Coordinates of C-alpha atoms and ligand atoms in Angstrom, one line a residue:
M1 CA -16.2 15.5 -86.1
K2 CA -16.5 14.0 -82.7
V3 CA -13.5 13.1 -80.6
S4 CA -12.7 9.5 -80.9
Y5 CA -12.9 7.9 -77.5
I6 CA -10.0 5.6 -77.7
A7 CA -7.6 6.4 -74.8
I8 CA -4.0 5.6 -75.1
V9 CA -3.2 4.2 -71.8
I10 CA 0.3 5.0 -70.7
G11 CA -0.1 4.2 -67.0
L12 CA -1.8 0.9 -67.4
A13 CA 1.2 -1.3 -66.4
V14 CA 1.8 0.8 -63.3
Q15 CA -1.9 0.7 -62.4
S16 CA -2.4 -3.0 -62.8
A17 CA 0.6 -3.6 -60.5
L18 CA -1.4 -2.3 -57.6
A19 CA -3.3 -4.9 -55.6
V20 CA -6.5 -3.0 -55.6
P21 CA -6.3 -0.4 -58.4
K22 CA -8.1 2.7 -57.3
F23 CA -8.2 4.0 -60.7
Q24 CA -8.3 2.1 -64.0
P25 CA -8.1 4.3 -67.2
R26 CA -11.2 3.8 -69.2
R27 CA -11.7 3.3 -72.9
T28 CA -15.3 4.4 -73.2
S29 CA -16.6 7.7 -71.9
I30 CA -19.0 8.3 -69.0
L31 CA -20.5 11.0 -71.2
I32 CA -22.7 11.0 -74.3
N33 CA -21.8 13.4 -77.1
P34 CA -24.7 13.9 -79.6
D35 CA -23.9 16.1 -82.6
A36 CA -26.8 18.5 -81.6
Q37 CA -25.2 19.3 -78.2
P38 CA -22.3 21.6 -77.6
D39 CA -18.9 19.9 -77.3
L40 CA -17.0 20.1 -74.1
P41 CA -13.6 21.8 -74.2
S42 CA -10.5 19.6 -74.3
P43 CA -8.5 19.8 -71.1
Q44 CA -6.0 22.1 -72.9
N45 CA -8.7 24.4 -74.2
A46 CA -10.4 24.6 -70.8
R47 CA -7.0 25.6 -69.3
L48 CA -6.6 28.3 -72.1
A49 CA -10.0 29.7 -71.5
G50 CA -9.2 29.9 -67.8
V51 CA -6.3 32.2 -68.3
T52 CA -7.9 34.9 -70.4
P53 CA -7.7 38.1 -68.3
A54 CA -11.4 38.6 -67.5
N55 CA -11.8 35.2 -65.9
A56 CA -8.4 34.0 -64.7
G57 CA -8.5 31.7 -61.8
L58 CA -11.3 29.1 -62.3
N59 CA -9.8 26.1 -60.5
L60 CA -11.1 23.2 -62.5
N61 CA -9.4 20.8 -60.2
D62 CA -11.5 22.0 -57.3
I63 CA -14.8 22.5 -59.0
Q64 CA -17.0 19.4 -58.9
G65 CA -17.2 17.7 -62.3
D66 CA -21.0 17.8 -62.8
I67 CA -21.4 21.6 -62.6
L68 CA -20.1 22.7 -66.0
I69 CA -20.6 19.7 -68.3
G70 CA -24.3 19.8 -68.8
M71 CA -26.8 16.9 -69.6
K72 CA -24.3 14.4 -70.9
K73 CA -24.1 11.4 -68.6
K74 CA -24.8 7.9 -69.7
K75 CA -26.1 6.7 -66.3
E76 CA -26.5 8.7 -63.1
L77 CA -27.8 7.7 -59.7
F78 CA -29.0 10.3 -57.3
F79 CA -28.7 9.0 -53.7
F80 CA -30.3 11.2 -51.1
F81 CA -29.3 10.7 -47.5
S82 CA -29.5 12.0 -44.0
I83 CA -26.6 12.2 -41.6
N84 CA -27.1 10.2 -38.4
D85 CA -23.6 10.6 -36.9
A86 CA -21.9 13.8 -37.9
A87 CA -18.5 13.0 -36.2
T88 CA -18.1 9.7 -38.1
F89 CA -19.4 11.2 -41.3
K90 CA -16.9 14.1 -41.1
S91 CA -14.0 11.8 -40.5
K92 CA -14.8 9.9 -43.6
L93 CA -15.6 13.0 -45.7
S94 CA -12.3 14.7 -45.1
S95 CA -10.2 11.9 -46.7
D96 CA -11.9 8.6 -47.9
I97 CA -14.9 10.4 -49.5
K98 CA -12.9 13.4 -50.7
S99 CA -10.5 11.2 -52.6
L100 CA -13.4 9.8 -54.6
I101 CA -14.9 13.1 -55.7
T102 CA -14.5 13.9 -59.4
N103 CA -13.4 17.3 -60.5
T104 CA -14.1 19.1 -63.8
N105 CA -10.7 18.4 -65.4
Q106 CA -11.0 14.7 -64.9
L107 CA -14.2 14.5 -66.9
L108 CA -12.9 16.3 -69.9
S109 CA -10.8 13.5 -71.2
V110 CA -11.8 9.8 -71.3
S111 CA -8.4 8.7 -70.1
T112 CA -8.7 10.7 -66.8
Q113 CA -12.3 9.7 -66.1
P114 CA -12.7 7.5 -63.1
I115 CA -14.8 4.3 -63.3
T116 CA -17.6 6.2 -61.7
A117 CA -17.7 9.9 -61.2
V118 CA -18.8 10.9 -57.7
N119 CA -20.1 14.3 -56.7
I120 CA -21.6 15.4 -53.4
A121 CA -23.8 18.3 -52.4
F122 CA -25.5 19.4 -49.1
S123 CA -28.8 20.9 -48.2
Q124 CA -29.1 23.7 -45.6
A125 CA -30.3 21.0 -43.2
G126 CA -27.1 19.0 -44.0
L127 CA -24.8 22.0 -43.4
T128 CA -26.6 22.5 -40.1
A129 CA -26.2 18.8 -39.2
L130 CA -22.4 19.2 -39.9
G131 CA -22.3 22.2 -37.5
V132 CA -21.6 24.7 -40.3
S133 CA -23.3 27.9 -39.4
D134 CA -22.0 30.2 -42.2
N135 CA -24.7 32.0 -44.1
L136 CA -24.3 31.1 -47.8
G137 CA -26.4 34.1 -48.8
D138 CA -29.2 32.2 -50.6
A139 CA -32.7 32.4 -49.1
G140 CA -34.2 29.6 -51.2
F141 CA -31.3 27.3 -50.2
Q142 CA -31.7 28.3 -46.6
S143 CA -35.4 27.4 -46.3
G144 CA -35.3 24.4 -48.6
Q145 CA -37.4 23.5 -51.6
F146 CA -40.4 22.1 -49.6
A147 CA -41.1 25.6 -48.3
D148 CA -41.0 26.8 -51.9
A149 CA -43.5 24.4 -53.3
A150 CA -46.4 26.8 -53.5
K151 CA -44.3 29.5 -55.1
L152 CA -43.1 27.0 -57.7
G153 CA -46.7 26.2 -58.6
D154 CA -46.7 22.7 -57.3
A155 CA -50.4 22.3 -56.4
G156 CA -50.0 21.3 -52.8
T157 CA -47.4 18.6 -52.1
T158 CA -49.6 15.6 -52.5
N159 CA -47.6 14.4 -55.5
W160 CA -44.3 14.9 -53.6
V161 CA -42.1 11.9 -52.9
S162 CA -42.3 11.6 -49.1
G163 CA -38.5 11.9 -48.7
F164 CA -38.6 15.4 -50.3
A165 CA -41.5 16.6 -48.1
G166 CA -39.8 18.5 -45.3
T167 CA -36.1 19.0 -44.6
K168 CA -35.0 15.5 -43.8
I169 CA -32.5 15.2 -46.7
H170 CA -29.0 16.3 -45.7
G171 CA -27.1 15.5 -48.8
V172 CA -27.0 13.8 -52.2
F173 CA -24.4 11.7 -54.0
L174 CA -24.4 12.0 -57.8
L175 CA -22.8 8.8 -59.2
A176 CA -22.3 8.8 -63.0
S177 CA -20.8 6.2 -65.2
D178 CA -21.4 4.3 -68.4
T179 CA -22.9 1.2 -66.8
V180 CA -25.4 0.6 -64.0
D181 CA -23.0 -2.0 -62.5
N182 CA -20.3 0.6 -62.1
V183 CA -22.7 3.0 -60.4
N184 CA -24.0 0.4 -58.0
N185 CA -20.5 -0.8 -57.1
E186 CA -19.5 2.7 -56.3
L187 CA -22.6 3.2 -54.2
A188 CA -21.8 0.0 -52.3
S189 CA -18.3 1.3 -51.5
L190 CA -19.6 4.6 -50.4
Q191 CA -22.0 2.9 -48.1
S192 CA -19.3 0.6 -46.7
I193 CA -17.1 3.7 -46.0
L194 CA -19.9 5.6 -44.3
G195 CA -21.7 2.7 -42.6
S196 CA -24.5 3.7 -40.3
S197 CA -23.4 7.4 -40.2
I198 CA -25.9 8.0 -43.1
S199 CA -29.3 6.6 -44.0
E200 CA -30.9 6.5 -47.4
I201 CA -33.9 8.7 -47.8
H202 CA -34.6 8.4 -51.5
R203 CA -32.9 7.5 -54.8
V204 CA -33.5 8.2 -58.5
A205 CA -31.8 6.2 -61.2
G206 CA -31.2 8.1 -64.4
A207 CA -30.1 6.9 -67.7
A208 CA -29.7 8.3 -71.2
R209 CA -32.5 6.8 -73.3
P210 CA -31.6 3.9 -75.6
G211 CA -30.4 3.8 -79.2
N212 CA -31.3 6.8 -81.4
E213 CA -33.1 8.4 -78.4
E214 CA -29.8 9.0 -76.7
G215 CA -29.8 12.6 -75.5
H216 CA -33.6 13.0 -75.9
E217 CA -35.9 13.4 -73.0
H218 CA -39.0 11.1 -72.6
F219 CA -41.3 13.2 -74.8
G220 CA -38.8 12.5 -77.5
F221 CA -37.1 15.9 -77.9
M222 CA -33.3 16.3 -78.0
D223 CA -32.3 18.0 -74.8
G224 CA -29.1 19.8 -73.6
I225 CA -28.7 21.9 -76.8
S226 CA -28.8 25.4 -75.5
Q227 CA -26.5 25.8 -72.5
P228 CA -24.7 28.9 -71.4
A229 CA -21.0 29.3 -72.5
V230 CA -19.0 30.0 -69.4
Q231 CA -16.2 32.5 -69.5
G232 CA -13.1 30.8 -68.1
F233 CA -14.3 27.4 -69.3
T234 CA -15.9 27.3 -72.7
Q235 CA -13.4 28.1 -75.4
N236 CA -15.5 28.0 -78.6
V237 CA -18.7 29.9 -78.1
L238 CA -21.3 28.6 -80.5
N239 CA -23.6 30.9 -82.5
G240 CA -26.6 31.9 -80.3
Q241 CA -25.1 30.6 -77.1
A242 CA -25.5 32.9 -74.2
T243 CA -22.1 33.8 -72.7
V244 CA -22.2 34.1 -68.9
A245 CA -19.6 35.2 -66.4
P246 CA -18.4 32.3 -64.3
G247 CA -20.0 33.9 -61.3
E248 CA -23.5 33.4 -62.7
L249 CA -23.0 29.7 -62.1
L250 CA -20.3 29.5 -59.6
V251 CA -20.4 31.1 -56.1
G252 CA -17.7 33.6 -55.3
E253 CA -16.4 33.9 -58.9
T254 CA -16.3 37.0 -61.2
G255 CA -19.9 38.0 -61.9
D256 CA -21.5 36.6 -58.7
S257 CA -23.3 39.7 -57.3
L258 CA -22.8 38.5 -53.7
Q259 CA -19.1 37.6 -54.4
S260 CA -17.8 39.9 -51.6
S261 CA -20.0 38.5 -48.9
R262 CA -19.8 34.8 -49.5
P263 CA -17.8 32.7 -47.0
S264 CA -14.4 32.2 -48.7
W265 CA -14.6 28.4 -48.6
T266 CA -17.6 28.4 -50.9
T267 CA -15.7 29.8 -53.9
G268 CA -16.1 27.6 -56.9
G269 CA -19.2 25.9 -55.5
S270 CA -22.7 26.1 -57.0
F271 CA -26.3 25.8 -55.9
L272 CA -27.8 22.6 -57.3
V273 CA -31.6 22.5 -57.8
F274 CA -33.0 19.0 -58.0
R275 CA -36.5 18.3 -59.2
Q276 CA -38.0 14.9 -59.9
L277 CA -40.3 15.7 -62.8
Q278 CA -42.6 12.9 -63.8
Q279 CA -43.5 12.9 -67.5
M280 CA -46.9 11.6 -68.6
V281 CA -45.7 10.4 -72.0
P282 CA -48.8 8.6 -73.5
E283 CA -51.0 11.5 -72.3
F284 CA -48.6 14.0 -74.0
N285 CA -48.7 12.0 -77.2
K286 CA -52.5 11.8 -77.1
Y287 CA -52.9 15.5 -76.6
V288 CA -50.6 16.3 -79.4
A289 CA -52.3 13.8 -81.8
N290 CA -55.7 15.3 -80.8
H291 CA -54.6 18.8 -81.5
A292 CA -52.8 18.3 -84.9
L293 CA -52.7 21.5 -86.8
S294 CA -54.1 22.1 -90.3
V295 CA -51.4 24.0 -92.0
P296 CA -51.9 23.7 -95.8
G297 CA -49.3 21.6 -97.6
L298 CA -48.4 19.5 -94.6
T299 CA -49.4 15.8 -94.2
A300 CA -51.5 14.8 -91.2
Q301 CA -48.4 13.5 -89.5
E302 CA -46.4 16.6 -90.2
N303 CA -49.3 18.7 -88.8
E304 CA -49.2 16.6 -85.6
D305 CA -45.5 16.8 -85.3
L306 CA -45.6 20.6 -85.8
F307 CA -48.0 21.0 -82.9
G308 CA -45.7 19.1 -80.6
A309 CA -42.7 21.1 -81.9
R310 CA -44.5 24.4 -81.2
L311 CA -45.0 23.4 -77.6
I312 CA -41.3 23.0 -77.1
G313 CA -39.9 25.4 -79.7
R314 CA -37.8 22.7 -81.3
W315 CA -38.4 19.6 -83.3
K316 CA -37.7 16.2 -81.8
S317 CA -34.4 16.2 -83.6
G318 CA -33.5 19.5 -81.9
A319 CA -33.9 21.7 -84.9
P320 CA -35.3 25.1 -83.8
I321 CA -38.7 26.0 -85.2
D322 CA -37.6 29.6 -85.4
L323 CA -35.3 28.5 -88.3
A324 CA -37.3 25.5 -89.5
P325 CA -40.9 26.6 -89.0
L326 CA -42.8 24.0 -91.1
R327 CA -40.8 20.8 -91.3
D328 CA -38.0 19.2 -89.3
D329 CA -34.5 19.6 -90.6
T330 CA -32.1 17.0 -89.2
D331 CA -29.0 18.6 -90.9
L332 CA -29.8 21.8 -89.0
A333 CA -30.4 19.9 -85.8
N334 CA -27.1 18.1 -85.9
D335 CA -25.0 21.2 -86.7
N336 CA -24.3 22.8 -83.3
T337 CA -23.0 25.9 -85.1
R338 CA -26.4 26.5 -86.5
N339 CA -29.0 24.9 -84.3
N340 CA -28.9 27.6 -81.6
N341 CA -28.3 30.5 -84.0
F342 CA -31.6 32.4 -83.7
T343 CA -33.2 35.2 -81.6
F344 CA -37.0 34.9 -82.5
N345 CA -36.7 38.3 -84.1
H346 CA -36.7 38.5 -87.9
P347 CA -35.6 42.0 -89.0
E348 CA -34.8 40.5 -92.4
V349 CA -38.5 39.9 -93.0
P350 CA -40.1 43.2 -94.4
G351 CA -42.9 44.3 -92.1
F352 CA -42.1 41.7 -89.4
V353 CA -43.9 42.8 -86.2
F354 CA -42.0 41.3 -83.2
A355 CA -44.9 42.0 -80.7
S356 CA -47.4 40.0 -82.6
N357 CA -45.8 37.6 -85.1
Q358 CA -45.8 34.0 -83.8
T359 CA -45.6 32.4 -87.3
N360 CA -42.3 30.7 -86.5
C361 CA -42.3 30.3 -82.8
P362 CA -45.1 30.8 -80.2
F363 CA -44.3 33.1 -77.3
S364 CA -45.4 30.3 -75.0
A365 CA -43.0 27.7 -76.4
H366 CA -40.9 26.1 -73.6
I367 CA -37.5 27.4 -74.9
R368 CA -38.9 30.9 -75.4
K369 CA -40.4 31.1 -71.9
T370 CA -37.2 29.9 -70.3
R371 CA -34.9 32.0 -72.5
P372 CA -36.7 34.9 -74.2
R373 CA -33.6 35.9 -76.3
A374 CA -34.3 39.1 -78.3
D375 CA -37.8 39.4 -76.6
L376 CA -36.0 41.1 -73.7
G377 CA -33.9 43.3 -76.0
S378 CA -30.6 42.2 -74.6
E379 CA -29.5 38.5 -74.8
N380 CA -27.8 38.5 -71.4
T381 CA -30.6 38.8 -68.8
G382 CA -28.8 37.5 -65.8
H383 CA -31.1 34.5 -65.4
H384 CA -29.2 31.6 -66.7
I385 CA -28.8 28.0 -65.4
M386 CA -26.6 25.1 -66.4
R387 CA -28.9 22.2 -66.9
A388 CA -27.4 18.8 -65.9
G389 CA -30.4 16.5 -65.6
I390 CA -30.9 13.1 -67.1
P391 CA -34.1 11.0 -67.9
Y392 CA -35.1 8.4 -65.3
G393 CA -37.5 5.5 -65.5
P394 CA -38.2 2.9 -68.3
E395 CA -39.4 3.4 -71.8
V396 CA -43.2 3.5 -72.4
T397 CA -44.6 0.0 -72.6
D398 CA -46.9 -1.3 -75.3
A399 CA -49.7 -1.5 -72.8
E400 CA -49.4 2.2 -72.0
T401 CA -49.2 3.1 -75.6
S402 CA -52.4 1.3 -76.5
A403 CA -54.2 2.7 -73.4
Q404 CA -52.8 6.2 -74.2
Q405 CA -52.3 6.4 -70.5
S406 CA -49.4 6.2 -68.1
S407 CA -49.4 3.1 -65.8
T408 CA -49.9 3.7 -62.1
D409 CA -47.2 1.1 -61.4
P410 CA -44.5 3.0 -59.5
A411 CA -41.9 0.9 -61.3
L412 CA -43.0 2.5 -64.6
E413 CA -42.7 6.1 -63.4
R414 CA -40.5 8.0 -65.8
G415 CA -39.5 11.6 -66.2
L416 CA -36.6 14.0 -66.0
A417 CA -34.3 14.0 -63.0
F418 CA -33.9 17.8 -63.4
V419 CA -30.7 19.4 -62.2
A420 CA -29.8 23.1 -62.5
Y421 CA -26.7 24.8 -61.3
Q422 CA -26.5 28.6 -60.6
S423 CA -24.8 30.9 -58.1
N424 CA -28.2 32.4 -57.0
I425 CA -31.3 30.3 -56.9
A426 CA -33.7 33.3 -56.8
Q427 CA -32.1 34.7 -60.0
G428 CA -31.8 31.3 -61.7
F429 CA -34.3 28.4 -61.4
E430 CA -36.8 30.2 -59.1
F431 CA -36.9 33.3 -61.3
M432 CA -37.3 31.2 -64.5
Q433 CA -40.1 29.0 -63.0
E434 CA -42.0 31.8 -61.2
A435 CA -41.5 35.0 -63.1
W436 CA -41.4 33.5 -66.7
V437 CA -42.7 30.0 -67.0
N438 CA -45.7 30.3 -64.6
N439 CA -46.6 33.8 -65.5
A440 CA -49.4 33.7 -68.2
N441 CA -48.7 37.3 -69.2
F442 CA -45.0 36.7 -69.9
I443 CA -43.5 37.4 -72.4
F444 CA -44.7 40.9 -71.7
G445 CA -45.6 43.5 -74.3
K446 CA -47.0 41.0 -76.8
T447 CA -50.4 41.6 -78.4
T448 CA -51.7 38.2 -77.2
P449 CA -50.9 37.0 -73.6
P450 CA -48.9 33.7 -74.2
G451 CA -50.2 31.7 -71.2
V452 CA -48.0 29.5 -69.1
D453 CA -45.3 27.2 -70.4
P454 CA -47.2 24.2 -71.8
I455 CA -44.5 21.8 -70.6
I456 CA -43.7 22.9 -67.1
G457 CA -45.9 25.9 -66.5
R458 CA -48.3 26.1 -63.5
A459 CA -50.7 28.8 -62.4
A460 CA -48.9 29.5 -59.1
G461 CA -51.1 29.3 -56.0
S462 CA -54.1 27.8 -57.6
A463 CA -55.4 24.7 -56.0
A464 CA -56.3 23.0 -59.2
E465 CA -53.3 22.7 -61.6
T466 CA -55.5 22.2 -64.7
P467 CA -56.7 23.4 -67.1
R468 CA -53.9 25.8 -68.2
D469 CA -54.5 28.0 -71.3
I470 CA -51.8 28.8 -73.9
S471 CA -52.0 30.6 -77.2
G472 CA -49.8 31.1 -80.2
T473 CA -49.5 27.4 -80.9
D474 CA -51.6 27.5 -84.1
P475 CA -49.7 29.6 -86.6
L476 CA -52.8 30.2 -88.7
T477 CA -54.8 31.6 -85.7
P478 CA -52.2 32.7 -83.1
T479 CA -54.9 34.1 -80.8
K480 CA -56.6 30.7 -80.6
K481 CA -56.4 29.2 -77.1
F482 CA -55.5 25.7 -76.2
S483 CA -56.7 24.4 -72.9
L484 CA -54.2 22.0 -71.4
D485 CA -56.5 19.7 -69.4
V486 CA -53.8 17.1 -68.6
E487 CA -50.6 17.4 -66.6
F488 CA -47.8 16.5 -68.9
V489 CA -45.2 17.0 -66.2
V490 CA -46.0 16.3 -62.5
S491 CA -43.6 17.6 -59.9
R492 CA -42.7 14.9 -57.4
G493 CA -40.7 17.5 -55.5
G494 CA -37.0 18.0 -54.9
E495 CA -34.5 19.9 -52.8
Y496 CA -32.0 22.7 -53.0
F497 CA -28.3 21.8 -52.4
F498 CA -24.9 23.4 -52.4
S499 CA -22.2 21.6 -54.4
P500 CA -19.1 22.7 -52.6
P501 CA -15.6 23.1 -54.0
I502 CA -13.7 19.9 -53.3
S503 CA -11.2 21.6 -51.0
A504 CA -14.1 22.4 -48.5
L505 CA -14.7 18.7 -47.9
S506 CA -11.5 18.5 -45.8
G507 CA -11.9 22.1 -44.6
V508 CA -14.9 23.7 -43.1
L509 CA -17.3 20.8 -43.9
S510 CA -15.4 18.3 -41.8
A511 CA -14.0 20.6 -39.1
Ligands
HEM1 C1 -39.8 17.3 -67.7 C2 -39.6 18.6 -67.8 C3 -38.8 19.2 -68.9 C4 -38.7 18.8 -70.2 C5 -39.3 17.6 -70.9 C6 -37.8 19.8 -70.8 C7 -37.4 19.7 -72.2 C8 -36.6 20.7 -72.8 C9 -36.2 20.6 -74.2 C10 -36.6 19.5 -75.2 C11 -35.4 21.7 -74.4 C12 -34.8 22.0 -75.8 C13 -33.4 21.6 -75.9 C14 -32.3 22.4 -75.4 O1 -32.2 23.6 -75.8 O2 -31.6 22.0 -74.5 C15 -35.4 22.4 -73.2 C16 -34.6 23.6 -73.1 C17 -34.6 24.3 -71.9 N1 -35.3 24.1 -70.7 FE1 -36.4 22.5 -70.3 N2 -37.5 20.8 -69.9 C18 -38.1 20.5 -68.7 C19 -37.9 21.2 -67.6 C20 -37.3 22.4 -67.4 C21 -37.3 23.2 -66.2 C22 -38.0 22.8 -64.9 C23 -36.6 24.3 -66.5 C24 -36.3 25.5 -65.6 C25 -37.3 26.0 -64.8 C26 -36.2 24.2 -67.9 C27 -35.4 25.2 -68.5 C28 -35.0 25.0 -69.8 C29 -34.0 26.0 -70.4 C30 -33.4 27.2 -69.8 C31 -33.8 25.5 -71.7 C32 -32.9 26.2 -72.8 C33 -33.6 27.3 -73.5 C34 -32.7 28.0 -74.4 O3 -31.6 28.4 -74.0 O4 -33.1 28.1 -75.6 N3 -36.6 23.0 -68.4 N4 -36.1 21.8 -72.2
NAG2 C1 -26.2 32.8 -87.8 O1 -27.2 33.7 -88.0 C2 -26.8 34.9 -88.7 C3 -28.0 35.9 -88.7 O2 -29.2 35.2 -89.1 C4 -26.3 34.5 -90.1 O3 -25.9 35.7 -90.7 C5 -25.2 33.5 -90.0 O4 -24.8 33.1 -91.3 C6 -25.6 32.3 -89.1 N1 -24.5 31.5 -89.0 C7 -24.5 30.2 -89.3 C8 -23.3 29.3 -89.0 O5 -25.5 29.6 -89.7
NAG3 C1 -44.6 36.7 -89.7 O1 -43.3 36.4 -89.9 C2 -43.1 35.5 -91.0 C3 -41.6 35.1 -91.1 O2 -41.1 34.8 -89.8 C4 -43.6 36.0 -92.3 O3 -43.5 35.1 -93.3 C5 -45.1 36.4 -92.1 O4 -45.6 37.0 -93.3 C6 -45.3 37.3 -90.9 N1 -46.7 37.5 -90.7 C7 -47.3 38.7 -90.7 C8 -48.7 38.8 -90.4 O5 -46.6 39.7 -91.0

């Protein structure tokens, strides 16, 4: 059962007595809560988890709210800016802006959520603009994402949004709420506080998709299901969930391999990887329809859906194909105690050969390339991220559906505003994208090389991004190759940021 979002508002009378109420208790949440996704801890449980001996000391009042909650926002605006006047910016940051920043505890209960949750993060160029010369210990962050484009497999940077090309972005505001009006009002007040001390470089407006598609990304698949359980935060670890030390996501905490050398003010912060990933939805649908499988006993539609599900590793509902290999199973999908409970290995099947058997799930499936589970022997590989993205852009139009082609109208661009948090970009996002997703031979030790990840994989360094070969997708002939001659996901670039602990906003960052 989901928590009922009816807040009992004790402080209402006091609040409304104020001339300009800074904070009005809300009745509906900023967050979505699909059955398929893990629940957040209650504030009480998060506190309990934080006092278990191994991980005492996570300060959920100081850790920015977006880091640990995952892909759950209803609306979220990413506002990328440069700093023109550091002195003015700092004077506002230390008090006016700081007081608007939302911490983790506030988001866990509807009654403590602000009207619009505000988070802030800085690029290396931003820290430099503020006169902060401390070395945060992260090479990717230091040089910025533009310098990383080739390593990530972006074929050149011709598709990059001009604002991301270079190091002109100093920071980003993440504004989350349940309505676009709330978000826009909050942006207007931030802009009036900061005036001409900042300039807009770029913005991306995200929103959960409408109706039954809530929680699903634009290709139609439920997202945000498999997220790491964080010691010191998550209380009820779900079956199949990877448990990570807080320091795998949070700088300076237990489990951060560079804990002893980080500047002390960074403790509880996290590196935020932003990517604007455009999705070519009609092209994806066309490719899937054209490559429908021919598994006996399935209808034509089921064979088409199965092909799509085998690219991701889950059905659109979110049910994992490792547990539901032939047909979707919505009961399984909506039960978060079962929908992540698999390893890809099947020792219970007599004669099952792990190195060659792709009957249930291809080695190349998106969720297997990004989290190989038992393929690596041990579940905990040290390469985990907390995904906190949100879809952006409008639904596919009828004209696009009938043309089987995405419109070139910039207003119709859609995709995933991808956000990933980790304490070490080289071990988190970069490792996943470069060493796993883009490596055609990964997962290693299999009898057939899997090829790249069909959703986000790129042959790094090659000038031409297509075609990309994958195998394993046809369960009847796992060695059969599919040539992906269309880009389903086009990188429009991004940036690497540091999401500082809130205390640093009135400390080092505004000194
Ligand atoms: C437009 C681009 C993308 C789409 C459409 C997409 C879609 C999905 C979907 C549908 C799932 C399964 C649901 C879930 O477990 O949450 C998933 C899982 C995942 N994705 Fe993506 N994704 C995209 C980009 C990325 C990128 C860039 C990365 C990292 C390099 C990534 C890493 C992951 C990880 C780690 C998981 C969870 C795997 C697991 O624990 O089982 N995704 N994605
Ligand atoms: C999780 O998977 C294990 C191993 O397959 C199984 O024994 C257990 O019953 C599953 N748990 C649930 C809740 O389905
Ligand atoms: C592969 O594994 C599935 C169960 O996951 C099993 O039904 C099938 O027989 C296996 N294939 C081979 C060739 O052993």
